[in-house]
Every structure is written in structure tokens, then in C-alpha cells.
């Protein structure tokens, strides 16, 4: 008999999840949602102090721990892989969320803005996923695949008004990398999907929302910015039984900002 209750469809009890950039902004929304659904969550980012503060803040919701590493380098990705292998015998959910942005006028856009953004936003997604394949494979089954969830952006779904050339290009690349990896890893019972957030309050969007928040809301059909519930909800769908038959998808969570233009 099927079990179509929310307790079954969205239950992540005893699942092990890694959320890169999971201590603040949208990443913290993901971490809170996973913890609330019963998962053990490991977060990573560059700064140990921020990780310590995040672990203290999130620990009341469930088991959470941290790894400090710079994912923009191959060595940093390998450091996370090695540390995770020490702590876990499997990985059920990988959320590739860490990212960087850069804004500058076209004629002034520097070469470093390409290497910094693409290294973290695209190359690290590939390197970390490949490095963690053995742990994902250890979790995967036909009925309950391991999950890779990449974080793209509505800026990669359209030509943005903002001059963030490397960022919007990198997010479009993440969307396509998601489809490529989904096809490759499906026979191994690993799904790969992508969430493309619109405007949510975070450090990355703070300046835009401060300067242009009214216009952003006016351009969003649902006339608001996103909330933690909006972001955690789609992640729990993709990570839980409810999303087990989805792979290669890019899901905009944007109030219609990109999808109705």
C-alpha cells in the first residue's frame, strides 16, 4: 500500500546532508529545513568563526557540524572530501550552494572576476560532486536515490539588467551542468537537480534590495521577495521521497520573476 502522507514524502530522518555555504543566507535556509526534517547536516565554508556561530545557532534544531575549507580551489574541495570520509560512511544529500558574485561595468570587468566566480560557482560544484561520488553511491538505491542539489539563479535563466557578467554566466553553466550530471549519474541511482532562486534576503542580495528593492518587488508577479519557508520547502521536496523521480530539473523559486517575463 502506498504511503502518501507528508510524514513519508518529506521525512529526512537519519539522512546525512552536506550544505556548502550552509551557515548564512540561502544556505542557512537549506540547513534549517534539512534539520527540521530530521537530517544530520554538515555545513562548510571558508571562515571558521562564521561556521562556529552558525553551528551554535542551528544546533537547537538538530545534529549539525562544520568543515572549514575554501572550495574555490581543488585542494579545498579535496579537503572536504577527505574530512567527510572520516566522519561518514555515506552521503544522502549534497547541496552545492557556495557561490560568489561580482558586479562591474562592461568596459571595466576584470579578468579576476571570471576566475574567482567560475572557480567557486561552477568548477567546485563539479569537483566536489565527483569527489563525493563514493559516499553518494553508498547511499543510493532505486527506490531512494542519493540527491545532488545544485543552486543556480534566475540570473542564469535570462539576460539580467545588472552587470554581473561572470555570475549570470556561471549560473547558466550550473543549470546545464545539472542536466549533464543527471544523465550521467541516473544509472547509479543518483539524482541531480537545480534550484534557481530569485530574490531572497542575503548578504549577496543586500545591496540590490537596498537600492532597488521596490523595483524588484514591482517586477515580481507575486509582489514580494522570497522567505526561508519558500526556499526550504523546495529543497525538502527534492531531498525527500516526494522528489525521488525528478532529475535534471531546474526549478525557479522566484515568484514568477524570470519565468513570466
XYZ file of C-alpha atoms in Angstrom:
261
model
C 0.000 0.000 0.000
C 1.325 3.452 -0.850
C 2.073 5.983 1.852
C 1.209 9.434 0.593
C 1.388 11.224 3.930
C 3.616 14.282 4.348
C 5.454 12.412 7.102
C 6.633 9.924 4.484
C 7.047 12.206 1.484
C 9.180 14.831 3.255
C 10.810 12.854 6.068
C 14.618 13.016 6.129
C 15.225 11.248 9.443
C 18.754 9.793 9.667
C 19.763 11.243 6.291
C 23.232 12.778 6.080
C 23.461 16.083 4.208
C 26.320 18.370 3.243
C 25.397 22.009 2.555
C 28.194 24.161 1.187
C 27.854 27.751 2.301
C 25.275 26.416 4.740
C 25.795 28.852 7.569
C 24.221 32.030 6.243
C 21.808 33.431 3.675
C 20.027 30.952 1.449
C 22.396 28.211 2.648
C 21.199 28.655 6.224
C 17.611 28.316 4.994
C 18.559 24.980 3.438
C 20.318 23.847 6.608
C 17.358 24.755 8.807
C 14.928 22.948 6.523
C 17.023 19.781 6.447
C 17.491 19.803 10.210
C 13.766 20.341 10.733
C 13.043 17.293 8.571
C 15.337 15.112 10.669
C 18.639 15.120 8.771
C 22.149 15.297 10.149
C 23.654 18.383 8.499
C 27.293 19.219 7.826
C 27.986 22.767 6.655
C 31.170 24.125 5.140
C 32.588 27.498 4.164
C 35.885 29.353 4.391
C 35.657 31.139 7.728
C 35.826 29.124 10.938
C 34.305 31.893 13.081
C 31.213 32.118 10.871
C 30.896 28.329 10.961
C 31.154 28.272 14.748
C 28.440 30.913 15.015
C 26.223 29.008 12.579
C 26.651 25.716 14.412
C 25.732 27.397 17.693
C 22.674 28.981 16.083
C 21.484 25.830 14.326
C 22.333 23.214 16.944
C 18.988 23.587 18.690
C 17.281 22.251 15.559
C 19.232 19.006 15.260
C 22.676 17.466 14.745
C 24.888 19.928 12.888
C 28.652 20.161 12.425
C 31.063 22.125 10.255
C 34.103 21.854 7.995
C 36.199 24.929 7.166
C 37.552 24.889 3.605
C 37.942 27.135 0.575
C 36.011 25.390 -2.182
C 37.320 27.707 -4.897
C 40.461 25.552 -5.049
C 40.877 21.888 -5.908
C 42.747 21.430 -2.637
C 39.826 22.884 -0.700
C 37.354 20.534 -2.366
C 39.617 17.574 -1.616
C 39.889 18.705 1.996
C 36.095 18.486 2.348
C 36.040 15.081 0.648
C 38.756 13.728 2.975
C 37.102 15.112 6.100
C 33.689 13.785 5.124
C 35.148 10.333 4.549
C 36.480 10.416 8.110
C 33.088 11.338 9.554
C 30.581 9.435 7.394
C 30.152 6.103 5.654
C 27.592 7.556 3.243
C 26.172 10.851 1.989
C 22.471 11.042 1.192
C 22.176 14.699 0.149
C 24.737 17.076 -1.335
C 23.677 20.721 -1.643
C 26.137 22.683 -3.781
C 25.255 26.167 -2.593
C 28.536 28.085 -2.084
C 28.864 30.923 -4.549
C 30.372 34.302 -5.312
C 29.270 37.277 -7.378
C 30.964 40.279 -8.951
C 29.482 43.452 -10.382
C 31.268 45.973 -12.595
C 30.612 47.906 -15.810
C 31.282 46.050 -19.040
C 34.380 48.010 -20.002
C 35.863 47.646 -16.509
C 35.016 43.998 -15.811
C 38.303 42.406 -14.625
C 39.746 39.028 -15.503
C 39.851 38.110 -11.816
C 36.054 38.395 -11.713
C 35.876 35.447 -14.100
C 38.356 33.152 -12.390
C 37.077 33.806 -8.874
C 33.396 33.370 -9.727
C 33.687 30.438 -12.124
C 36.094 28.539 -9.856
C 33.631 28.587 -6.972
C 30.281 28.638 -8.753
C 30.964 26.006 -11.414
C 34.256 24.164 -11.040
C 33.762 23.467 -7.329
C 30.290 22.020 -7.998
C 31.857 19.531 -10.416
C 34.920 18.705 -8.308
C 33.004 18.234 -5.063
C 30.315 16.092 -6.677
C 32.891 13.844 -8.335
C 34.959 13.587 -5.161
C 31.940 12.600 -3.093
C 30.583 10.030 -5.561
C 31.680 7.012 -3.467
C 29.762 8.317 -0.437
C 26.726 9.133 -2.596
C 26.878 5.688 -4.195
C 26.942 4.116 -0.725
C 23.573 5.744 -0.006
C 21.915 5.267 -3.388
C 19.167 2.804 -4.264
C 16.497 2.590 -6.947
C 13.691 3.464 -4.515
C 15.650 6.092 -2.601
C 18.311 7.740 -4.767
C 21.118 9.829 -3.388
C 20.478 13.504 -4.142
C 22.697 16.215 -5.563
C 21.001 19.616 -5.447
C 22.809 22.476 -7.149
C 21.928 26.104 -6.543
C 21.637 28.193 -9.687
C 19.864 31.519 -10.074
C 17.191 33.292 -12.056
C 20.110 35.403 -13.278
C 21.143 32.342 -15.283
C 17.694 31.992 -16.860
C 17.581 35.407 -18.523
C 19.832 38.262 -19.547
C 19.900 40.297 -16.317
C 19.702 44.050 -16.007
C 22.608 44.035 -13.528
C 26.169 43.971 -14.817
C 27.214 40.727 -13.177
C 28.637 39.053 -16.286
C 30.584 36.222 -14.709
C 27.879 35.482 -12.131
C 24.942 35.123 -14.525
C 27.126 33.133 -16.934
C 28.260 30.830 -14.125
C 24.696 30.135 -13.034
C 23.627 29.284 -16.574
C 26.565 26.874 -16.598
C 25.381 25.320 -13.330
C 21.946 24.742 -14.851
C 23.442 22.882 -17.805
C 25.975 21.002 -15.672
C 22.998 19.790 -13.646
C 21.431 18.252 -16.745
C 24.721 16.681 -17.856
C 25.403 15.128 -14.443
C 21.784 13.983 -14.113
C 22.089 11.966 -17.308
C 25.450 10.501 -16.308
C 24.548 9.582 -12.727
C 20.970 8.346 -13.143
C 22.094 4.722 -13.754
C 23.865 4.892 -10.387
C 20.614 5.939 -8.657
C 21.833 9.481 -8.001
C 19.527 12.333 -8.942
C 20.876 15.764 -9.824
C 18.552 18.758 -9.734
C 18.920 22.512 -9.514
C 17.106 25.273 -7.626
C 17.195 28.721 -9.249
C 16.347 31.261 -6.534
C 15.003 34.695 -7.261
C 15.466 37.485 -4.764
C 15.842 36.334 -1.161
C 17.345 38.418 1.658
C 21.049 37.527 1.922
C 24.465 39.147 2.026
C 24.761 38.728 -1.744
C 21.451 40.464 -2.498
C 21.526 43.042 0.307
C 22.887 45.902 -1.804
C 20.486 45.236 -4.690
C 17.487 45.054 -2.390
C 18.597 48.198 -0.548
C 18.990 50.198 -3.748
C 16.311 48.645 -5.946
C 14.072 46.631 -3.634
C 10.878 48.435 -4.626
C 11.573 47.807 -8.306
C 12.434 44.154 -7.679
C 9.115 43.661 -5.898
C 7.250 45.536 -8.628
C 8.843 43.268 -11.257
C 7.904 40.112 -9.324
C 4.376 38.922 -10.154
C 3.787 37.730 -6.585
C 4.914 41.180 -5.340
C 7.357 40.115 -2.648
C 10.814 38.653 -2.120
C 11.319 35.063 -1.012
C 11.164 33.728 2.535
C 13.025 30.886 4.284
C 9.894 28.718 4.020
C 9.869 29.158 0.237
C 13.465 28.012 -0.081
C 13.396 25.199 2.477
C 10.179 23.814 1.000
C 11.546 23.172 -2.484
C 14.728 21.665 -1.036
C 12.754 19.253 1.162
C 10.753 18.209 -1.900
C 13.876 17.412 -3.911
C 15.629 15.729 -0.972
C 12.689 13.634 0.198
C 10.631 10.781 -1.177
C 8.391 13.299 -2.917
C 11.176 14.211 -5.340
C 12.702 10.775 -5.911
C 11.594 10.596 -9.583
C 12.884 14.069 -10.522
C 16.300 14.504 -12.089
C 17.836 17.042 -14.451
C 15.325 19.716 -13.465
C 15.938 23.419 -12.880
C 13.239 24.778 -10.574
C 12.853 28.573 -10.380
C 11.788 29.788 -6.936
C 11.280 33.406 -7.850
C 7.659 34.469 -7.523
C 7.449 34.489 -11.306
C 10.297 36.988 -11.731
C 12.114 35.128 -14.520
C 9.510 32.690 -15.706
C 6.773 35.155 -16.723
C 8.835 37.848 -18.430
